[in-house]
Amino acid sequence: MSRIKTFNLPDLGEGLTEGEILAWLVKVGDTIELNQPIVEVETAKAAVEIPAKWAGQVQAIHHPEGTTVEVGTPIIAIDTDPGAGPLEAPSTTATPSGDLPTPSAASLAAVELAPAEGMVEPGLIGGAAPGGRTAVLVGYGPRTTAAKRRPRKNAPVPAQPATPAGVDHGVVVGDKPAAIPTIPAPQVHDRRDGASGGASGGAVLAKPPVRKLAKDLGVDLGTVTGSGPLGSITREDVHRAVNGAVAVAEPLAVTTAPSFGADREQRIPVKGVRKLTAENMSRSAFTAPHVTEFLTVDVTRAMKALDRLRGRREWRDVRVSPLLLVAKAVLLAVRRHPMVNSTWAGDEIVVKEYVNLGIAAATERGLIVPNIKDAGRLSLRELADSLTDLVQTAKSGRTSPAAMSGGTLTITNVGVFGVDTGTPILPPGESAILAFGAVREMPWVHKGKVKVRQVTTLGLSFDHRIIDGELGSKFLRDIGDFLADPEAALLAWT
């Protein structure tokens, strides 16, 4: 049995058929462990790290960073028994002419595609699955197709390898050659190694959010001892390094300036989250008849209630924000008006007892809408913790596709950008979305006198096939009533 195994891009689930290679976390020659993260891939819903399904030594990386690869396409070759002796393998150094070296027939014959079953224990990635199919990260059934390459801007174009006449340098599987190109090993991304590769020059194991944290805090990951699995560096390790350091560099603000061509235009590929968002918004805008209503509310009492909540001993370590009260208001209003939490299904309306509360989040990758599952059953403290976890996970780029599926009603907090409100578009399959605007000090008539009060504006968009004007108005009015006087609303409604 061949010791060289080729790992295909696995099925990432949720109907996703391709992914863009964001960063290789290993390079040719690295020794890797079973389930060690080897590559970061961006899908239309999330950026995920893919683990190795064999331990061994990296022999070849088939696609560079920036390549869009379809599910089932070979991406990396691993020598599963590097201690068995030297293996003739193609060099990763370009020849003086710029051509890639030609792999030898012996090395090509040693490469074997991963079989569908039997290589690892059932239940692990690549192990046996029901019905004789191959288990993948989520679901079953990756298909083998070619990669679609999208060249990076300003990236050098690799030269085609010189091929002697009559010689086919495809990878041999049985008696049939399969063309799998081998590219020069890419440099491991800076996010992986921090400021340097460490004193020992070895690989540094750390997830992308940890690498970003280290970069922002000026910590060289090569000097940090990891306490995580396989010696990986965790956020706590980075914070400990900061606390023990004499001085820490200030984080630098990085801004990406547009890169214009000779025609003074920039062309940005539509992919990933932006592509999915565009498809969803276009489908929703032209299938669900949208209506938007607005309500301006004096939230002074709500802001004072938050201050009192923060002052309580059991809440001192909890993140308490106005969004928490807005979420609670929405959940209570849904109980009073269940039809708002429903879906149009053609010949029927599906009303849902559970509320998977979506929170729109702006990330570096674009707009995503993860949701808190069954949020209506949570206490206020549990809701606060769930909101904090959702936001932190989204900012760090770790939101999973499952966390963004199954939403039933959404809040978009446009107030964090200093905007008063908006007319949001419904996420597909939902019948209502609330825009929460900025809380501002404004003149307001209170008890017959004009006083400075804290005021916000709410914007509710809803599907007019399900929600008529009366129901939408009552739902929005209840949210406003809760925010105007949370204590009174809780006493009256619960």
CSV table of C-alpha atoms in Angstrom, one decimal:
chain,number,residue,atom,x,y,z
A,1,MET,CA,0.0,0.0,0.0
A,2,SER,CA,1.4,3.4,-0.9
A,3,ARG,CA,2.6,5.6,1.9
A,4,ILE,CA,1.6,8.8,0.0
A,5,LYS,CA,-2.0,9.8,0.5
A,6,THR,CA,-3.8,12.6,-1.3
A,7,PHE,CA,-6.3,14.5,0.8
A,8,ASN,CA,-9.3,15.9,-1.1
A,9,LEU,CA,-11.3,19.0,-0.1
A,10,PRO,CA,-14.1,17.5,2.0
A,11,ASP,CA,-17.8,18.3,1.9
A,12,LEU,CA,-18.3,21.2,4.3
A,13,GLY,CA,-22.1,20.7,4.4
A,14,GLU,CA,-25.0,23.1,4.0
A,15,GLY,CA,-25.1,22.5,0.2
A,16,LEU,CA,-21.7,24.1,-0.2
A,17,THR,CA,-19.8,22.8,-3.2
A,18,GLU,CA,-16.6,24.8,-3.3
A,19,GLY,CA,-14.2,26.8,-1.1
A,20,GLU,CA,-11.4,29.3,-1.4
A,21,ILE,CA,-8.0,28.5,0.1
A,22,LEU,CA,-7.3,31.4,2.4
A,23,ALA,CA,-4.1,30.2,4.1
A,24,TRP,CA,-2.0,27.1,4.3
A,25,LEU,CA,-1.1,26.4,7.9
A,26,VAL,CA,1.6,23.9,6.9
A,27,LYS,CA,4.3,23.8,4.2
A,28,VAL,CA,6.1,21.1,2.2
A,29,GLY,CA,8.4,19.1,4.6
A,30,ASP,CA,6.4,19.8,7.8
A,31,THR,CA,5.6,16.9,10.0
A,32,ILE,CA,1.9,16.9,11.0
A,33,GLU,CA,-0.3,15.1,13.5
A,34,LEU,CA,-3.6,13.4,13.0
A,35,ASN,CA,-6.4,16.1,13.1
A,36,GLN,CA,-3.9,19.0,13.1
A,37,PRO,CA,-5.4,22.0,11.2
A,38,ILE,CA,-3.6,22.2,7.8
A,39,VAL,CA,-5.5,24.7,5.8
A,40,GLU,CA,-8.0,27.5,6.3
A,41,VAL,CA,-10.8,27.5,3.7
A,42,GLU,CA,-13.5,30.2,3.1
A,43,THR,CA,-16.9,29.0,2.0
A,44,ALA,CA,-20.0,31.1,1.2
A,45,LYS,CA,-20.9,31.0,4.9
A,46,ALA,CA,-17.8,30.8,7.0
A,47,ALA,CA,-14.0,30.5,7.2
A,48,VAL,CA,-13.1,27.0,8.6
A,49,GLU,CA,-9.9,25.2,9.4
A,50,ILE,CA,-9.7,21.7,7.9
A,51,PRO,CA,-7.8,19.1,9.9
A,52,ALA,CA,-5.5,16.4,8.5
A,53,LYS,CA,-6.9,12.9,8.5
A,54,TRP,CA,-3.4,11.3,8.5
A,55,ALA,CA,-0.3,11.9,10.5
A,56,GLY,CA,2.9,12.2,8.5
A,57,GLN,CA,5.0,14.6,6.4
A,58,VAL,CA,3.7,17.0,3.8
A,59,GLN,CA,4.9,16.0,0.4
A,60,ALA,CA,3.0,18.4,-1.9
A,61,ILE,CA,0.5,21.2,-1.9
A,62,HIS,CA,-1.6,21.2,-5.0
A,63,HIS,CA,-3.3,24.6,-4.9
A,64,PRO,CA,-2.0,28.0,-3.8
A,65,GLU,CA,-3.7,30.4,-1.5
A,66,GLY,CA,-6.4,32.3,-3.4
A,67,THR,CA,-7.5,29.3,-5.4
A,68,THR,CA,-11.2,28.4,-5.5
A,69,VAL,CA,-11.4,24.6,-5.2
A,70,GLU,CA,-14.5,22.4,-5.7
A,71,VAL,CA,-15.4,19.6,-3.2
A,72,GLY,CA,-13.5,16.4,-4.0
A,73,THR,CA,-10.5,18.1,-5.5
A,74,PRO,CA,-7.1,16.9,-4.2
A,75,ILE,CA,-5.4,19.7,-2.3
A,76,ILE,CA,-2.4,18.1,-0.4
A,77,ALA,CA,-0.3,15.0,-0.4
A,78,ILE,CA,0.9,13.4,2.8
A,79,ASP,CA,3.7,10.8,3.4
A,80,THR,CA,2.1,8.6,6.1
A,81,ASP,CA,5.4,6.8,6.9
A,82,PRO,CA,8.2,9.3,6.6
A,83,GLY,CA,10.4,7.1,8.8
A,84,ALA,CA,10.5,4.3,6.3
A,85,GLY,CA,13.3,5.9,4.4
A,86,PRO,CA,13.8,8.6,1.8
A,87,LEU,CA,11.2,9.1,-0.9
A,88,GLU,CA,12.0,10.5,-4.3
A,89,ALA,CA,9.8,13.5,-4.6
A,90,PRO,CA,9.6,16.5,-6.9
A,91,SER,CA,11.7,19.5,-5.7
A,92,THR,CA,9.8,22.7,-4.8
A,93,THR,CA,12.6,25.0,-6.0
A,94,ALA,CA,12.1,26.6,-9.4
A,95,THR,CA,14.6,25.9,-12.1
A,96,PRO,CA,16.7,28.8,-13.4
A,97,SER,CA,14.4,29.0,-16.5
A,98,GLY,CA,11.4,29.5,-14.2
A,99,ASP,CA,9.8,26.2,-15.1
A,100,LEU,CA,8.6,23.8,-12.4
A,101,PRO,CA,10.6,20.6,-12.0
A,102,THR,CA,9.2,17.5,-13.7
A,103,PRO,CA,8.2,14.9,-11.1
A,104,SER,CA,9.8,11.5,-11.5
A,105,ALA,CA,7.8,8.4,-12.5
A,106,ALA,CA,8.7,6.7,-9.2
A,107,SER,CA,7.3,9.6,-7.2
A,108,LEU,CA,4.2,9.8,-9.3
A,109,ALA,CA,3.5,6.1,-9.0
A,110,ALA,CA,3.8,6.4,-5.2
A,111,VAL,CA,0.9,8.8,-4.9
A,112,GLU,CA,-2.4,7.1,-4.1
A,113,LEU,CA,-5.8,8.8,-3.8
A,114,ALA,CA,-7.5,8.2,-0.5
A,115,PRO,CA,-10.0,5.3,-0.7
A,116,ALA,CA,-13.6,5.7,0.3
A,117,GLU,CA,-13.3,3.5,3.3
A,118,GLY,CA,-11.0,1.7,5.5
A,119,MET,CA,-8.2,4.2,6.1
A,120,VAL,CA,-9.2,5.6,9.4
A,121,GLU,CA,-11.7,4.7,12.1
A,122,PRO,CA,-15.4,5.1,11.3
A,123,GLY,CA,-16.6,8.5,12.5
A,124,LEU,CA,-13.4,10.3,11.7
A,125,ILE,CA,-13.0,12.4,8.6
A,126,GLY,CA,-12.6,10.0,5.7
A,127,GLY,CA,-13.8,6.9,7.6
A,128,ALA,CA,-16.5,4.5,6.8
A,129,ALA,CA,-20.0,5.9,6.5
A,130,PRO,CA,-23.5,4.4,6.1
A,131,GLY,CA,-24.3,3.0,2.7
A,132,GLY,CA,-20.6,2.7,1.6
A,133,ARG,CA,-20.1,6.4,1.2
A,134,THR,CA,-17.3,8.6,2.5
A,135,ALA,CA,-17.7,10.4,5.8
A,136,VAL,CA,-16.7,14.1,5.5
A,137,LEU,CA,-16.8,17.1,7.7
A,138,VAL,CA,-20.6,17.5,7.4
A,139,GLY,CA,-22.8,15.2,5.5
A,140,TYR,CA,-21.7,12.7,2.7
A,141,GLY,CA,-20.8,12.6,-0.9
A,142,PRO,CA,-18.1,14.9,-2.2
A,143,ARG,CA,-17.8,14.9,-5.9
A,144,THR,CA,-14.5,14.9,-7.8
A,145,THR,CA,-14.2,17.9,-10.1
A,146,ALA,CA,-11.5,20.2,-11.2
A,147,ALA,CA,-10.4,23.3,-9.3
A,148,LYS,CA,-11.4,26.8,-10.6
A,149,ARG,CA,-8.4,29.0,-10.3
A,150,ARG,CA,-8.7,32.7,-9.7
A,151,PRO,CA,-5.3,34.3,-10.0
A,152,ARG,CA,-4.5,36.8,-7.2
A,153,LYS,CA,-3.9,40.4,-8.2
A,154,ASN,CA,-0.2,41.2,-8.7
A,155,ALA,CA,0.7,37.5,-8.1
A,156,PRO,CA,3.3,35.9,-10.4
A,157,VAL,CA,1.9,33.5,-12.9
A,158,PRO,CA,3.7,30.1,-12.5
A,159,ALA,CA,5.3,28.8,-15.7
A,160,GLN,CA,4.1,25.5,-17.2
A,161,PRO,CA,6.5,22.7,-16.5
A,162,ALA,CA,8.5,21.4,-19.4
A,163,THR,CA,7.1,18.1,-20.5
A,164,PRO,CA,9.1,15.7,-22.7
A,165,ALA,CA,7.2,14.4,-25.7
A,166,GLY,CA,5.2,11.3,-25.1
A,167,VAL,CA,5.4,11.5,-21.3
A,168,ASP,CA,2.2,12.0,-19.2
A,169,HIS,CA,3.0,13.3,-15.7
A,170,GLY,CA,-0.4,12.7,-14.3
A,171,VAL,CA,-0.7,10.9,-11.0
A,172,VAL,CA,-1.1,7.2,-11.6
A,173,VAL,CA,-4.0,5.5,-9.9
A,174,GLY,CA,-4.1,1.9,-11.0
A,175,ASP,CA,-3.5,1.9,-14.7
A,176,LYS,CA,-5.2,5.3,-15.3
A,177,PRO,CA,-3.3,8.6,-15.0
A,178,ALA,CA,-5.1,11.5,-13.2
A,179,ALA,CA,-3.7,14.9,-13.8
A,180,ILE,CA,-3.0,16.5,-10.4
A,181,PRO,CA,-0.7,19.5,-10.7
A,182,THR,CA,1.9,20.0,-8.0
A,183,ILE,CA,2.8,23.6,-7.3
A,184,PRO,CA,5.7,25.1,-5.4
A,185,ALA,CA,5.1,25.1,-1.7
A,186,PRO,CA,3.6,28.4,-0.6
A,187,GLN,CA,5.0,30.4,2.3
A,188,VAL,CA,3.1,29.7,5.4
A,189,HIS,CA,0.9,32.8,6.1
A,190,ASP,CA,2.1,35.4,8.6
A,191,ARG,CA,-1.1,34.8,10.6
A,192,ARG,CA,0.2,31.4,11.4
A,193,ASP,CA,3.7,32.4,12.7
A,194,GLY,CA,3.0,35.7,14.2
A,195,ALA,CA,6.0,38.1,13.8
A,196,SER,CA,8.4,35.2,13.2
A,197,GLY,CA,8.7,31.5,13.0
A,198,GLY,CA,10.1,31.2,16.5
A,199,ALA,CA,13.5,30.7,17.8
A,200,SER,CA,13.5,27.0,16.8
A,201,GLY,CA,12.3,27.8,13.3
A,202,GLY,CA,9.6,25.2,13.6
A,203,ALA,CA,5.9,25.5,12.9
A,204,VAL,CA,3.7,27.4,15.3
A,205,LEU,CA,0.3,25.9,15.9
A,206,ALA,CA,-2.4,28.6,16.5
A,207,LYS,CA,-5.8,29.3,15.1
A,208,PRO,CA,-6.4,32.4,12.9
A,209,PRO,CA,-8.2,34.4,15.7
A,210,VAL,CA,-5.2,33.7,18.0
A,211,ARG,CA,-2.7,34.8,15.4
A,212,LYS,CA,-4.6,38.0,14.8
A,213,LEU,CA,-4.8,38.7,18.5
A,214,ALA,CA,-1.0,38.1,18.8
A,215,LYS,CA,-0.4,40.4,15.9
A,216,ASP,CA,-2.6,43.1,17.3
A,217,LEU,CA,-0.8,42.9,20.7
A,218,GLY,CA,2.7,42.7,19.2
A,219,VAL,CA,3.3,39.2,20.6
A,220,ASP,CA,5.8,36.9,18.7
A,221,LEU,CA,4.1,33.5,18.7
A,222,GLY,CA,7.5,31.9,18.3
A,223,THR,CA,8.3,32.8,21.9
A,224,VAL,CA,5.0,31.6,23.4
A,225,THR,CA,4.6,28.1,24.8
A,226,GLY,CA,1.2,26.6,23.8
A,227,SER,CA,-1.1,24.9,26.3
A,228,GLY,CA,-3.7,23.8,23.9
A,229,PRO,CA,-4.1,20.5,22.0
A,230,LEU,CA,-0.9,19.3,20.3
A,231,GLY,CA,0.9,22.2,21.9
A,232,SER,CA,-1.2,24.8,20.0
A,233,ILE,CA,-1.3,28.4,21.3
A,234,THR,CA,-4.5,29.7,22.8
A,235,ARG,CA,-5.8,33.2,23.5
A,236,GLU,CA,-5.0,32.7,27.1
A,237,ASP,CA,-1.4,31.9,26.2
A,238,VAL,CA,-1.2,35.1,24.3
A,239,HIS,CA,-2.7,37.2,27.2
A,240,ARG,CA,-0.3,35.5,29.6
A,241,ALA,CA,2.6,36.5,27.3
A,242,VAL,CA,1.3,40.1,27.3
A,243,ASN,CA,1.0,40.3,31.0
A,244,GLY,CA,4.5,38.9,31.5
A,245,ALA,CA,6.1,41.2,29.0
A,246,VAL,CA,7.9,44.4,29.8
A,247,ALA,CA,6.5,46.3,27.0
A,248,VAL,CA,3.9,45.5,24.3
A,249,ALA,CA,3.6,47.3,21.0
A,250,GLU,CA,0.4,49.2,20.3
A,251,PRO,CA,-1.8,47.6,17.7
A,252,LEU,CA,-1.6,49.1,14.3
A,253,ALA,CA,-4.7,50.2,12.4
A,254,VAL,CA,-4.5,48.6,8.9
A,255,THR,CA,-6.5,50.1,6.1
A,256,THR,CA,-6.6,48.6,2.7
A,257,ALA,CA,-6.5,51.2,0.0
A,258,PRO,CA,-8.3,50.5,-3.4
A,259,SER,CA,-5.9,49.3,-6.1
A,260,PHE,CA,-6.9,51.0,-9.4
A,261,GLY,CA,-5.7,49.9,-12.8
A,262,ALA,CA,-4.8,52.1,-15.8
A,263,ASP,CA,-8.5,52.7,-16.5
A,264,ARG,CA,-8.8,54.0,-12.9
A,265,GLU,CA,-11.3,51.2,-12.1
A,266,GLN,CA,-11.1,48.3,-9.6
A,267,ARG,CA,-12.7,45.0,-10.2
A,268,ILE,CA,-13.5,43.0,-7.1
A,269,PRO,CA,-14.5,39.3,-7.6
A,270,VAL,CA,-17.9,38.5,-6.1
A,271,LYS,CA,-17.4,35.4,-3.9
A,272,GLY,CA,-17.8,33.9,-0.5
A,273,VAL,CA,-20.1,35.8,2.0
A,274,ARG,CA,-20.7,38.7,-0.4
A,275,LYS,CA,-21.9,36.3,-3.1
A,276,LEU,CA,-24.2,34.5,-0.8
A,277,THR,CA,-25.6,37.7,0.7
A,278,ALA,CA,-26.2,39.1,-2.8
A,279,GLU,CA,-28.1,36.0,-3.9
A,280,ASN,CA,-30.2,35.9,-0.7
A,281,MET,CA,-31.1,39.6,-0.7
A,282,SER,CA,-32.0,39.6,-4.3
A,283,ARG,CA,-34.2,36.6,-3.9
A,284,SER,CA,-35.9,38.0,-0.8
A,285,ALA,CA,-36.4,41.5,-2.2
A,286,PHE,CA,-38.2,40.2,-5.3
A,287,THR,CA,-40.3,37.4,-3.8
A,288,ALA,CA,-41.5,38.8,-0.4
A,289,PRO,CA,-43.6,42.1,-0.6
A,290,HIS,CA,-41.8,44.2,2.0
A,291,VAL,CA,-43.4,46.8,4.2
A,292,THR,CA,-41.4,48.9,6.7
A,293,GLU,CA,-42.8,50.9,9.6
A,294,PHE,CA,-40.9,53.2,12.0
A,295,LEU,CA,-41.3,54.1,15.7
A,296,THR,CA,-39.3,56.6,17.7
A,297,VAL,CA,-39.1,55.7,21.4
A,298,ASP,CA,-37.9,57.4,24.6
A,299,VAL,CA,-35.6,54.7,26.1
A,300,THR,CA,-34.3,56.7,29.0
A,301,ARG,CA,-35.8,54.3,31.6
A,302,ALA,CA,-34.4,51.3,29.7
A,303,MET,CA,-30.9,52.8,29.8
A,304,LYS,CA,-31.2,53.5,33.5
A,305,ALA,CA,-32.4,49.9,34.0
A,306,LEU,CA,-29.3,48.7,32.2
A,307,ASP,CA,-27.1,50.8,34.6
A,308,ARG,CA,-28.8,49.2,37.6
A,309,LEU,CA,-28.4,45.8,36.1
A,310,ARG,CA,-24.6,46.4,35.6
A,311,GLY,CA,-24.3,47.4,39.2
A,312,ARG,CA,-25.7,44.1,40.6
A,313,ARG,CA,-23.0,41.8,41.9
A,314,GLU,CA,-24.0,38.8,39.8
A,315,TRP,CA,-24.0,40.8,36.6
A,316,ARG,CA,-20.6,42.6,37.0
A,317,ASP,CA,-18.8,40.2,34.7
A,318,VAL,CA,-21.6,40.1,32.1
A,319,ARG,CA,-21.6,42.3,29.0
A,320,VAL,CA,-24.8,44.3,29.2
A,321,SER,CA,-25.8,46.4,26.2
A,322,PRO,CA,-28.9,48.0,24.8
A,323,LEU,CA,-29.1,45.2,22.3
A,324,LEU,CA,-29.8,42.8,25.1
A,325,LEU,CA,-33.0,44.7,26.0
A,326,VAL,CA,-34.0,45.0,22.4
A,327,ALA,CA,-33.6,41.2,22.0
A,328,LYS,CA,-35.7,40.6,25.1
A,329,ALA,CA,-38.4,43.0,23.9
A,330,VAL,CA,-38.6,41.2,20.5
A,331,LEU,CA,-38.9,37.8,22.2
A,332,LEU,CA,-41.7,39.0,24.5
A,333,ALA,CA,-43.5,40.6,21.6
A,334,VAL,CA,-43.3,37.4,19.6
A,335,ARG,CA,-45.1,35.6,22.5
A,336,ARG,CA,-47.9,38.1,22.2
A,337,HIS,CA,-48.0,38.0,18.3
A,338,PRO,CA,-46.8,34.5,17.3
A,339,MET,CA,-47.7,35.0,13.6
A,340,VAL,CA,-44.7,37.3,13.2
A,341,ASN,CA,-42.4,34.3,13.8
A,342,SER,CA,-43.5,32.4,10.7
A,343,THR,CA,-42.5,31.4,7.1
A,344,TRP,CA,-44.4,31.6,3.8
A,345,ALA,CA,-44.4,28.1,2.3
A,346,GLY,CA,-46.5,28.6,-0.8
A,347,ASP,CA,-49.8,27.0,0.0
A,348,GLU,CA,-49.4,27.3,3.7
A,349,ILE,CA,-47.9,29.5,6.5
A,350,VAL,CA,-45.6,27.8,8.9
A,351,VAL,CA,-45.9,29.4,12.4
A,352,LYS,CA,-43.0,28.4,14.7
A,353,GLU,CA,-43.2,28.1,18.4
A,354,TYR,CA,-39.4,28.3,18.8
A,355,VAL,CA,-37.5,31.5,18.0
A,356,ASN,CA,-34.0,31.2,16.5
A,357,LEU,CA,-33.1,34.9,16.9
A,358,GLY,CA,-30.7,36.2,14.2
A,359,ILE,CA,-28.3,39.0,14.9
A,360,ALA,CA,-26.8,40.6,11.8
A,361,ALA,CA,-23.1,41.0,12.2
A,362,ALA,CA,-20.6,43.0,10.1
A,363,THR,CA,-17.3,41.1,9.8
A,364,GLU,CA,-14.2,41.5,7.7
A,365,ARG,CA,-15.6,38.8,5.4
A,366,GLY,CA,-18.9,40.7,5.0
A,367,LEU,CA,-22.4,40.5,6.5
A,368,ILE,CA,-23.4,37.3,8.3
A,369,VAL,CA,-26.5,36.5,10.4
A,370,PRO,CA,-25.8,33.9,13.0
A,371,ASN,CA,-28.7,33.1,15.3
A,372,ILE,CA,-29.3,32.1,18.9
A,373,LYS,CA,-31.2,28.8,18.9
A,374,ASP,CA,-34.5,28.7,20.8
A,375,ALA,CA,-33.8,32.1,22.3
A,376,GLY,CA,-37.3,32.4,23.7
A,377,ARG,CA,-36.5,29.8,26.3
A,378,LEU,CA,-33.4,31.6,27.7
A,379,SER,CA,-33.3,33.7,30.8
A,380,LEU,CA,-32.0,37.3,30.5
A,381,ARG,CA,-28.6,36.2,31.8
A,382,GLU,CA,-28.5,33.3,29.4
A,383,LEU,CA,-29.5,35.6,26.6
A,384,ALA,CA,-26.7,38.0,27.5
A,385,ASP,CA,-24.1,35.3,27.5
A,386,SER,CA,-25.4,34.0,24.1
A,387,LEU,CA,-25.2,37.4,22.6
A,388,THR,CA,-21.7,37.9,23.8
A,389,ASP,CA,-20.6,34.5,22.5
A,390,LEU,CA,-22.3,35.1,19.1
A,391,VAL,CA,-20.6,38.5,18.6
A,392,GLN,CA,-17.2,37.4,19.7
A,393,THR,CA,-17.4,34.3,17.5
A,394,ALA,CA,-18.5,36.3,14.5
A,395,LYS,CA,-15.7,38.9,15.0
A,396,SER,CA,-13.1,36.2,15.2
A,397,GLY,CA,-14.3,34.5,12.0
A,398,ARG,CA,-15.2,31.3,13.7
A,399,THR,CA,-19.0,31.3,13.1
A,400,SER,CA,-20.0,27.9,11.7
A,401,PRO,CA,-22.5,27.3,8.8
A,402,ALA,CA,-24.9,25.6,11.3
A,403,ALA,CA,-25.0,28.8,13.4
A,404,MET,CA,-26.1,30.7,10.4
A,405,SER,CA,-28.9,28.3,9.4
A,406,GLY,CA,-32.5,28.1,10.6
A,407,GLY,CA,-33.1,31.7,11.7
A,408,THR,CA,-36.7,32.7,12.2
A,409,LEU,CA,-36.5,36.4,13.1
A,410,THR,CA,-33.6,38.9,12.9
A,411,ILE,CA,-32.3,42.1,14.6
A,412,THR,CA,-29.9,44.4,12.8
A,413,ASN,CA,-28.2,46.8,15.1
A,414,VAL,CA,-27.4,49.7,12.7
A,415,GLY,CA,-27.1,52.1,15.7
A,416,VAL,CA,-23.5,50.9,16.2
A,417,PHE,CA,-22.6,52.8,13.0
A,418,GLY,CA,-24.3,56.0,14.3
A,419,VAL,CA,-27.3,55.5,12.0
A,420,ASP,CA,-30.8,56.3,13.2
A,421,THR,CA,-32.6,53.4,11.5
A,422,GLY,CA,-33.1,51.7,8.1
A,423,THR,CA,-35.4,49.7,5.9
A,424,PRO,CA,-33.8,46.2,6.2
A,425,ILE,CA,-34.4,43.4,3.7
A,426,LEU,CA,-35.8,40.2,5.1
A,427,PRO,CA,-33.5,37.2,5.3
A,428,PRO,CA,-35.0,34.4,3.1
A,429,GLY,CA,-37.6,32.3,5.0
A,430,GLU,CA,-38.2,35.0,7.7
A,431,SER,CA,-41.2,37.3,7.9
A,432,ALA,CA,-39.8,40.1,10.0
A,433,ILE,CA,-36.6,41.9,10.7
A,434,LEU,CA,-36.0,44.8,13.2
A,435,ALA,CA,-33.5,47.6,12.7
A,436,PHE,CA,-32.3,49.1,16.0
A,437,GLY,CA,-31.0,52.7,15.6
A,438,ALA,CA,-28.5,54.7,17.6
A,439,VAL,CA,-29.5,55.9,21.1
A,440,ARG,CA,-29.2,59.7,21.1
A,441,GLU,CA,-29.8,62.5,23.6
A,442,MET,CA,-32.6,64.6,22.1
A,443,PRO,CA,-35.2,67.2,23.3
A,444,TRP,CA,-38.4,65.3,24.2
A,445,VAL,CA,-41.7,66.2,25.8
A,446,HIS,CA,-41.7,64.4,29.1
A,447,LYS,CA,-44.5,65.0,31.6
A,448,GLY,CA,-45.5,68.2,29.9
A,449,LYS,CA,-42.0,69.7,29.7
A,450,VAL,CA,-39.3,69.6,27.1
A,451,LYS,CA,-36.3,67.7,28.5
A,452,VAL,CA,-33.2,66.0,27.2
A,453,ARG,CA,-34.0,62.3,26.9
A,454,GLN,CA,-32.3,59.3,25.4
A,455,VAL,CA,-34.2,58.4,22.2
A,456,THR,CA,-33.9,55.7,19.5
A,457,THR,CA,-35.8,54.9,16.3
A,458,LEU,CA,-36.9,51.4,15.4
A,459,GLY,CA,-37.6,50.2,11.8
A,460,LEU,CA,-39.6,47.0,11.3
A,461,SER,CA,-39.7,45.4,7.8
A,462,PHE,CA,-42.1,42.5,7.4
A,463,ASP,CA,-43.6,40.2,4.7
A,464,HIS,CA,-47.0,41.6,3.8
A,465,ARG,CA,-48.2,38.2,2.6
A,466,ILE,CA,-48.1,37.1,6.3
A,467,ILE,CA,-48.2,40.2,8.4
A,468,ASP,CA,-50.8,42.9,7.7
A,469,GLY,CA,-50.5,46.5,8.8
A,470,GLU,CA,-52.4,46.0,12.0
A,471,LEU,CA,-50.3,43.0,13.2
A,472,GLY,CA,-47.0,44.7,12.2
A,473,SER,CA,-48.0,47.9,14.0
A,474,LYS,CA,-49.0,46.1,17.2
A,475,PHE,CA,-45.8,44.0,17.2
A,476,LEU,CA,-43.6,47.2,16.8
A,477,ARG,CA,-45.6,49.1,19.4
A,478,ASP,CA,-45.1,46.3,21.9
A,479,ILE,CA,-41.3,46.4,21.3
A,480,GLY,CA,-41.4,50.1,21.8
A,481,ASP,CA,-43.5,49.9,25.0
A,482,PHE,CA,-41.0,47.5,26.5
A,483,LEU,CA,-38.1,49.7,25.7
A,484,ALA,CA,-39.9,52.8,27.1
A,485,ASP,CA,-40.6,51.0,30.5
A,486,PRO,CA,-39.1,47.5,30.8
A,487,GLU,CA,-40.1,47.0,34.4
A,488,ALA,CA,-43.8,47.8,33.8
A,489,ALA,CA,-43.9,45.7,30.6
A,490,LEU,CA,-42.4,42.7,32.4
A,491,LEU,CA,-45.0,43.0,35.2
A,492,ALA,CA,-47.8,43.4,32.8
A,493,TRP,CA,-46.8,40.6,30.3
A,494,THR,CA,-45.2,37.9,32.4
